[in-house]
Short mmCIF file of C-alpha atoms and ligand atoms in Angstrom, two decimals:
data_model
loop_
_atom_site.label_atom_id
_atom_site.label_comp_id
_atom_site.label_asym_id
_atom_site.label_seq_id
_atom_site.Cartn_x
_atom_site.Cartn_y
_atom_site.Cartn_z
CA MET A 16 96.37 126.19 78.70
CA ASN A 17 97.29 123.61 81.35
CA LYS A 18 96.42 124.31 84.95
CA ARG A 19 99.31 125.57 87.07
CA VAL A 20 100.75 123.61 90.00
CA PHE A 21 102.93 125.12 92.72
CA SER A 22 104.52 123.52 95.75
CA GLY A 23 107.51 124.05 98.01
CA VAL A 24 109.81 122.20 100.39
CA ARG A 25 111.77 123.80 103.19
CA PRO A 26 115.54 123.28 103.04
CA THR A 27 115.82 122.29 106.67
CA GLY A 28 117.69 119.08 105.87
CA ARG A 29 117.54 116.22 103.38
CA LEU A 30 114.03 115.17 102.36
CA HIS A 31 112.48 112.19 104.14
CA ILE A 32 109.98 109.54 103.16
CA GLY A 33 107.16 111.63 104.69
CA ASN A 34 107.89 114.45 102.24
CA TYR A 35 108.11 111.96 99.40
CA LEU A 36 105.03 109.84 100.11
CA GLY A 37 102.98 112.82 101.33
CA ALA A 38 103.78 115.28 98.55
CA GLY A 39 106.82 114.46 96.37
CA LYS A 40 105.20 111.56 94.53
CA ASN A 41 102.50 113.93 93.33
CA TYR A 42 105.08 116.51 92.26
CA VAL A 43 106.53 113.92 89.92
CA ALA A 44 103.20 112.51 88.73
CA MET A 45 101.70 115.93 87.97
CA GLN A 46 104.52 117.03 85.67
CA ASN A 47 102.94 115.46 82.62
CA GLU A 48 99.51 117.03 82.95
CA TYR A 49 100.15 120.41 84.53
CA ASP A 50 102.35 123.43 84.19
CA CYS A 51 104.45 122.80 87.32
CA VAL A 52 106.48 125.19 89.45
CA TYR A 53 108.45 123.67 92.34
CA CYS A 54 110.35 125.71 94.85
CA ILE A 55 112.90 125.23 97.61
CA VAL A 56 111.51 127.73 100.07
CA ASP A 57 114.63 129.04 101.82
CA LEU A 58 112.92 132.09 103.36
CA HIS A 59 110.49 129.77 105.12
CA ALA A 60 113.40 127.83 106.59
CA LEU A 61 114.64 131.04 108.23
CA THR A 62 111.58 131.20 110.48
CA THR A 63 112.86 128.25 112.51
CA LEU A 64 116.42 127.48 111.40
CA GLU A 65 118.94 128.45 114.03
CA ASP A 66 122.12 127.51 112.15
CA THR A 67 121.88 129.43 108.86
CA GLY A 68 125.42 128.31 108.00
CA LYS A 69 123.84 125.04 106.83
CA LEU A 70 121.32 126.66 104.53
CA GLN A 71 123.25 126.59 101.24
CA ASN A 72 124.14 122.96 101.70
CA ASN A 73 120.55 122.11 102.67
CA ILE A 74 119.26 123.79 99.50
CA TYR A 75 121.64 121.76 97.38
CA GLU A 76 120.72 118.50 99.13
CA ALA A 77 116.99 119.18 98.77
CA LEU A 78 117.46 119.85 95.07
CA LEU A 79 119.38 116.59 94.66
CA ASP A 80 116.52 114.77 96.41
CA LEU A 81 113.87 116.35 94.19
CA LEU A 82 115.76 115.63 90.97
CA ALA A 83 116.52 112.08 92.08
CA ALA A 84 112.82 111.58 92.88
CA GLY A 85 112.03 112.41 89.26
CA LEU A 86 111.52 116.16 88.91
CA ASP A 87 112.50 117.02 85.38
CA PRO A 88 113.76 120.56 84.64
CA GLN A 89 112.61 120.10 81.02
CA LYS A 90 109.05 119.76 82.25
CA SER A 91 108.95 121.78 85.47
CA VAL A 92 110.28 125.07 86.74
CA ILE A 93 112.50 124.21 89.73
CA PHE A 94 114.02 127.09 91.66
CA VAL A 95 114.99 128.61 95.01
CA GLN A 96 112.48 131.00 96.57
CA SER A 97 114.86 133.86 97.44
CA HIS A 98 116.35 133.83 93.92
CA VAL A 99 113.12 135.47 92.74
CA PRO A 100 112.94 138.54 95.00
CA GLU A 101 109.46 139.52 93.71
CA ILE A 102 108.20 137.19 96.43
CA ASN A 103 109.09 139.78 99.08
CA GLU A 104 107.02 142.46 97.40
CA LEU A 105 103.94 140.29 97.04
CA PHE A 106 104.38 139.16 100.66
CA ALA A 107 104.34 142.82 101.81
CA LEU A 108 101.25 143.56 99.70
CA LEU A 109 99.29 140.51 100.86
CA SER A 110 100.20 141.33 104.48
CA MET A 111 98.01 144.41 104.06
CA VAL A 112 94.92 142.38 103.19
CA THR A 113 95.34 139.64 105.82
CA PRO A 114 93.74 140.21 109.24
CA LEU A 115 96.09 139.37 112.11
CA SER A 116 93.31 137.37 113.81
CA TRP A 117 93.36 134.86 110.92
CA LEU A 118 97.06 134.22 111.50
CA LEU A 119 96.88 133.90 115.26
CA ARG A 120 94.36 131.07 115.02
CA VAL A 121 96.49 128.90 112.68
CA PRO A 122 97.14 125.57 114.50
CA THR A 123 100.79 125.24 113.43
CA PHE A 124 101.52 128.73 114.78
CA LYS A 125 99.93 127.90 118.13
CA GLU A 126 101.93 124.68 118.23
CA LYS A 127 105.24 126.43 117.51
CA VAL A 128 104.53 129.02 120.19
CA ARG A 129 103.94 126.16 122.62
CA LEU A 130 107.13 124.33 121.65
CA HIS A 131 109.51 127.31 121.24
CA PRO A 132 108.10 130.22 123.27
CA GLN A 133 111.53 131.90 123.24
CA ASN A 134 111.63 132.01 119.42
CA VAL A 135 108.32 133.51 118.28
CA ASN A 136 109.39 135.99 115.64
CA TYR A 137 107.29 138.24 113.43
CA GLY A 138 108.16 136.07 110.42
CA LEU A 139 106.68 133.02 112.11
CA VAL A 140 103.22 134.51 112.44
CA GLY A 141 103.42 135.71 108.82
CA TYR A 142 104.50 132.29 107.53
CA PRO A 143 101.10 131.44 106.00
CA VAL A 144 101.03 134.80 104.19
CA LEU A 145 104.47 134.05 102.73
CA MET A 146 103.23 130.62 101.69
CA THR A 147 100.14 132.20 100.13
CA SER A 148 102.42 134.65 98.30
CA ASP A 149 104.39 131.74 96.84
CA ILE A 150 101.23 130.14 95.52
CA LEU A 151 99.72 133.38 94.24
CA LEU A 152 102.88 134.74 92.63
CA TYR A 153 102.60 131.79 90.22
CA LYS A 154 98.78 131.90 90.14
CA ALA A 155 98.63 128.21 91.01
CA ASP A 156 95.36 126.31 90.67
CA VAL A 157 96.55 123.17 92.44
CA VAL A 158 98.97 122.70 95.35
CA PRO A 159 100.26 119.18 96.08
CA VAL A 160 100.90 119.04 99.86
CA GLY A 161 100.76 116.74 102.85
CA GLU A 162 97.77 116.83 105.18
CA ASP A 163 99.66 119.04 107.69
CA GLN A 164 99.51 121.90 105.20
CA LEU A 165 95.72 121.91 104.74
CA PRO A 166 95.05 124.68 107.31
CA HIS A 167 97.61 126.90 105.55
CA LEU A 168 95.99 126.25 102.23
CA GLU A 169 92.56 127.06 103.62
CA LEU A 170 93.98 130.38 104.78
CA ALA A 171 95.47 130.97 101.32
CA ARG A 172 91.99 130.53 99.85
CA GLU A 173 90.56 133.02 102.33
CA ILE A 174 93.22 135.54 101.37
CA VAL A 175 92.45 134.97 97.68
CA ARG A 176 88.74 135.56 98.26
CA ARG A 177 89.45 138.73 100.20
CA PHE A 178 91.88 140.04 97.57
CA ASN A 179 89.57 139.21 94.67
CA GLU A 180 86.62 140.88 96.44
CA HIS A 181 88.55 144.09 97.08
CA PHE A 182 90.56 144.39 93.89
CA GLY A 183 88.67 142.33 91.30
CA GLU A 184 89.12 138.75 90.12
CA THR A 185 92.90 138.17 90.07
CA PHE A 186 93.83 134.79 91.56
CA PRO A 187 92.34 131.30 91.29
CA GLU A 188 91.41 129.70 94.61
CA PRO A 189 94.16 127.08 95.00
CA GLN A 190 93.04 123.51 95.63
CA ALA A 191 95.05 120.97 97.65
CA LYS A 192 96.10 117.72 96.03
CA LEU A 193 96.81 114.90 98.48
CA THR A 194 98.54 111.59 97.81
CA ASN A 195 97.15 108.25 99.00
CA PHE A 196 99.41 108.59 102.08
CA PRO A 197 98.91 112.23 103.12
CA LEU A 198 100.15 111.92 106.69
CA VAL A 199 103.19 109.77 107.38
CA VAL A 200 103.75 109.24 111.10
CA GLY A 201 107.35 109.20 112.32
CA LEU A 202 109.27 106.22 113.67
CA ASP A 203 108.31 107.27 117.20
CA GLY A 204 104.77 106.20 116.28
CA LYS A 205 103.18 109.42 117.52
CA ASP A 206 104.14 112.64 115.71
CA LYS A 207 104.21 113.36 111.99
CA MET A 208 107.46 112.31 110.39
CA SER A 209 109.60 115.44 110.36
CA LYS A 210 113.21 116.49 109.87
CA SER A 211 113.06 118.60 112.99
CA LEU A 212 111.86 115.74 115.22
CA GLY A 213 114.51 113.25 114.10
CA ASN A 214 111.83 110.53 113.69
CA HIS A 215 112.41 110.27 109.96
CA ILE A 216 114.13 108.22 107.27
CA GLU A 217 116.00 110.29 104.71
CA LEU A 218 115.39 109.40 101.09
CA ALA A 219 119.16 109.53 100.64
CA ALA A 220 119.97 107.28 103.62
CA THR A 221 121.97 104.15 102.85
CA ALA A 222 120.24 100.76 103.08
CA GLU A 223 122.12 100.12 106.35
CA GLU A 224 121.07 103.47 107.86
CA THR A 225 117.48 102.82 106.82
CA THR A 226 117.46 99.38 108.42
CA LYS A 227 118.97 100.72 111.64
CA LYS A 228 116.34 103.46 111.85
CA VAL A 229 113.44 101.15 111.06
CA MET A 230 114.62 98.65 113.69
CA SER A 231 114.28 101.46 116.27
CA ALA A 232 110.64 102.16 115.29
CA VAL A 233 107.88 101.95 117.87
CA THR A 234 105.25 99.27 117.12
CA ASP A 235 102.17 98.27 119.15
CA PRO A 236 103.00 99.44 122.70
CA ALA A 237 100.68 96.81 124.23
CA ARG A 238 102.74 94.00 122.70
CA LYS A 239 105.42 93.25 125.28
CA LEU A 240 106.22 89.61 124.44
CA ARG A 241 106.66 87.90 121.08
CA SER A 242 103.70 85.67 122.00
CA ASP A 243 101.31 88.61 122.72
CA PRO A 244 98.72 89.15 119.98
CA GLY A 245 99.35 92.38 118.03
CA HIS A 246 96.99 95.26 117.20
CA PRO A 247 97.87 96.34 113.66
CA GLU A 248 95.35 99.19 113.77
CA VAL A 249 97.56 101.09 116.25
CA CYS A 250 100.91 100.14 114.71
CA ASN A 251 102.75 102.61 112.49
CA VAL A 252 105.04 99.90 111.12
CA PHE A 253 101.93 98.07 109.90
CA LYS A 254 100.71 101.25 108.22
CA LEU A 255 104.04 101.66 106.43
CA ARG A 256 104.06 98.01 105.37
CA LYS A 257 100.55 98.48 104.04
CA HIS A 258 101.89 101.21 101.81
CA PHE A 259 105.05 99.45 100.66
CA GLU A 260 103.68 95.90 100.43
CA PRO A 261 99.91 96.16 99.81
CA GLU A 262 99.79 92.65 98.35
CA LEU A 263 100.94 91.08 101.64
CA ILE A 264 98.80 93.06 104.00
CA THR A 265 95.82 90.73 104.56
CA GLN A 266 98.09 87.88 105.55
CA LEU A 267 100.29 90.14 107.65
CA GLU A 268 97.32 91.49 109.57
CA ALA A 269 96.16 87.96 110.45
CA ASP A 270 99.69 86.86 111.39
CA CYS A 271 100.16 89.89 113.65
CA ARG A 272 96.85 89.39 115.45
CA GLU A 273 97.68 85.72 116.05
CA ALA A 274 101.29 86.49 117.07
CA LYS A 275 102.60 84.37 114.19
CA ILE A 276 105.03 87.16 113.32
CA GLY A 277 107.05 89.23 115.81
CA CYS A 278 107.76 92.96 115.61
CA VAL A 279 111.49 92.45 114.94
CA ASP A 280 110.83 90.35 111.83
CA CYS A 281 108.11 92.72 110.74
CA LYS A 282 110.44 95.72 110.97
CA ARG A 283 113.20 93.91 109.12
CA ALA A 284 110.74 93.18 106.29
CA LEU A 285 109.67 96.84 106.24
CA ALA A 286 113.28 98.03 106.02
CA ASP A 287 113.88 95.65 103.08
CA SER A 288 110.81 96.87 101.22
CA ILE A 289 111.71 100.55 101.74
CA ASN A 290 115.24 99.86 100.52
CA ARG A 291 113.90 98.05 97.45
CA ASP A 292 111.44 100.84 96.70
CA LEU A 293 114.06 103.59 96.97
CA ALA A 294 116.99 101.80 95.31
CA ALA A 295 116.54 103.46 91.89
CA LEU A 296 116.03 106.92 93.40
CA ARG A 297 119.16 106.52 95.50
CA ALA A 298 121.20 105.39 92.50
CA ARG A 299 120.03 108.44 90.50
CA ARG A 300 120.97 110.66 93.43
CA VAL A 301 124.51 109.33 93.45
CA GLU A 302 124.78 110.06 89.70
CA LEU A 303 123.45 113.59 90.15
CA ALA A 304 125.75 114.31 93.07
CA ALA A 305 128.67 113.69 90.70
CA LYS A 306 127.43 116.58 88.49
CA PRO A 307 127.31 119.65 90.76
CA GLU A 308 127.54 122.12 87.81
CA TYR A 309 124.42 120.62 86.27
CA VAL A 310 122.52 120.79 89.57
CA HIS A 311 123.59 124.40 90.06
CA GLN A 312 122.48 125.28 86.51
CA VAL A 313 119.01 123.84 87.18
CA MET A 314 118.62 126.43 89.97
CA VAL A 315 119.85 129.31 87.81
CA ASP A 316 117.61 128.43 84.86
CA GLY A 317 114.63 127.77 87.11
CA ALA A 318 114.88 131.19 88.75
CA LYS A 319 114.97 132.92 85.34
CA ARG A 320 111.83 131.10 84.20
CA ALA A 321 110.03 131.66 87.51
CA GLN A 322 110.85 135.36 87.50
CA ILE A 323 109.09 135.92 84.18
CA ILE A 324 105.81 134.69 85.67
CA ALA A 325 106.44 136.49 88.99
CA ARG A 326 106.96 139.89 87.35
CA GLN A 327 103.74 139.61 85.36
CA THR A 328 101.72 138.79 88.47
CA LEU A 329 103.33 141.52 90.52
CA ASP A 330 102.67 144.18 87.87
CA GLU A 331 99.02 143.16 87.77
CA VAL A 332 98.72 143.21 91.57
CA LYS A 333 100.43 146.59 91.93
CA SER A 334 98.22 148.06 89.28
CA LYS A 335 95.06 146.69 90.91
CA MET A 336 96.17 147.98 94.31
CA GLY A 337 96.76 151.47 92.90
CA LEU A 338 100.55 151.45 93.16
CA ILE A 339 101.14 151.93 89.45
P1 LIG B 403 109.05 119.12 107.14
O1 LIG B 403 107.67 119.14 107.73
O2 LIG B 403 109.71 117.78 107.24
O3 LIG B 403 109.92 120.25 107.61
P2 LIG B 403 108.33 120.60 104.72
O4 LIG B 403 107.64 121.58 105.59
O5 LIG B 403 109.44 121.06 103.88
O6 LIG B 403 108.84 119.34 105.59
O7 LIG B 403 107.24 119.88 103.82
C1 LIG B 403 107.37 119.62 102.42
C2 LIG B 403 106.13 118.87 101.96
O8 LIG B 403 106.11 117.56 102.56
C3 LIG B 403 104.82 119.54 102.41
O9 LIG B 403 103.88 119.43 101.35
C4 LIG B 403 104.37 118.74 103.59
O10 LIG B 403 102.97 118.76 103.75
C5 LIG B 403 104.88 117.35 103.22
N1 LIG B 403 105.14 116.57 104.43
C6 LIG B 403 106.07 116.85 105.37
N2 LIG B 403 106.05 115.91 106.34
C7 LIG B 403 105.07 115.03 106.01
C8 LIG B 403 104.57 113.84 106.60
N3 LIG B 403 105.08 113.38 107.73
N4 LIG B 403 103.57 113.17 105.99
C9 LIG B 403 103.06 113.64 104.83
N5 LIG B 403 103.49 114.76 104.21
C10 LIG B 403 104.49 115.45 104.77
#
């Protein structure tokens, strides 16, 4: 039997190139070797989303992005988290085996408390248990994620060990799978690229929108004049160009250090290469958007297939925990 893969994206807006380069590319690549389950995790979005009126549209847009990126419903199970309600039961059961102290020390929780002290709900502290429940409900061996998710995955492994110790070997310890670009920094040049920070480029953006965004990107802050030598090692635009145009990078690095190329030209070249790279994905997305019934059916079929696995796991867990 193939190993099982699980991963999820939050429907907090359209996907961006950080999601794609940091995780999505692996989702697509792993479909041929693994038994893949991919989920739009709408319950997770509720922990921070203020305007839930956008949720249904966000789910649909995220699904369009994933299909356009190359997820194939013939190969992978693709579904929406809340459409398989077994998740809530496993979440409740795993909450009983997870010490609160483990959750309070999670760095992303501490960060959210710092940023939004007025919105620290019970669901937010339980977020990593819900994420663990997603992974465990499908007994995943491998979880393709960006680097920001590693602490959550470490916690998932701790929960697995604790569960298996108490109730007997039940779950594999899930391993992270990173891409070659596991942390994409946003256009502000400091924080991780994120929908919520507005420092991102949507996969579905037009070429013009992409260019406009890239032209606003922060480069080497020490470089004030076109004639100042650049420091590519601190420049996020350089890092992105390295990813999109690896063949040009040695020359570019020398030209930047000797001020033979300015930041404006460099950003324009980056925008062009991103637009070239995403052209086929964007064209597929336009085609898919013209077939809303098909996209809707993918969700319905995916939930049916996911639920079969979820029920089996839940029966086993309830039996081991003495509930049946
Ligand atoms: P966001 O952080 O934009 O709200 P999600 O939480 O839905 O996105 O993340 C979906 C996947 O994309 C996760 O595996 C996450 O690790 C990855 N990811 C998100 N942002 C980045 C980034 N800037 N660089 C690399 N990977 C990322």
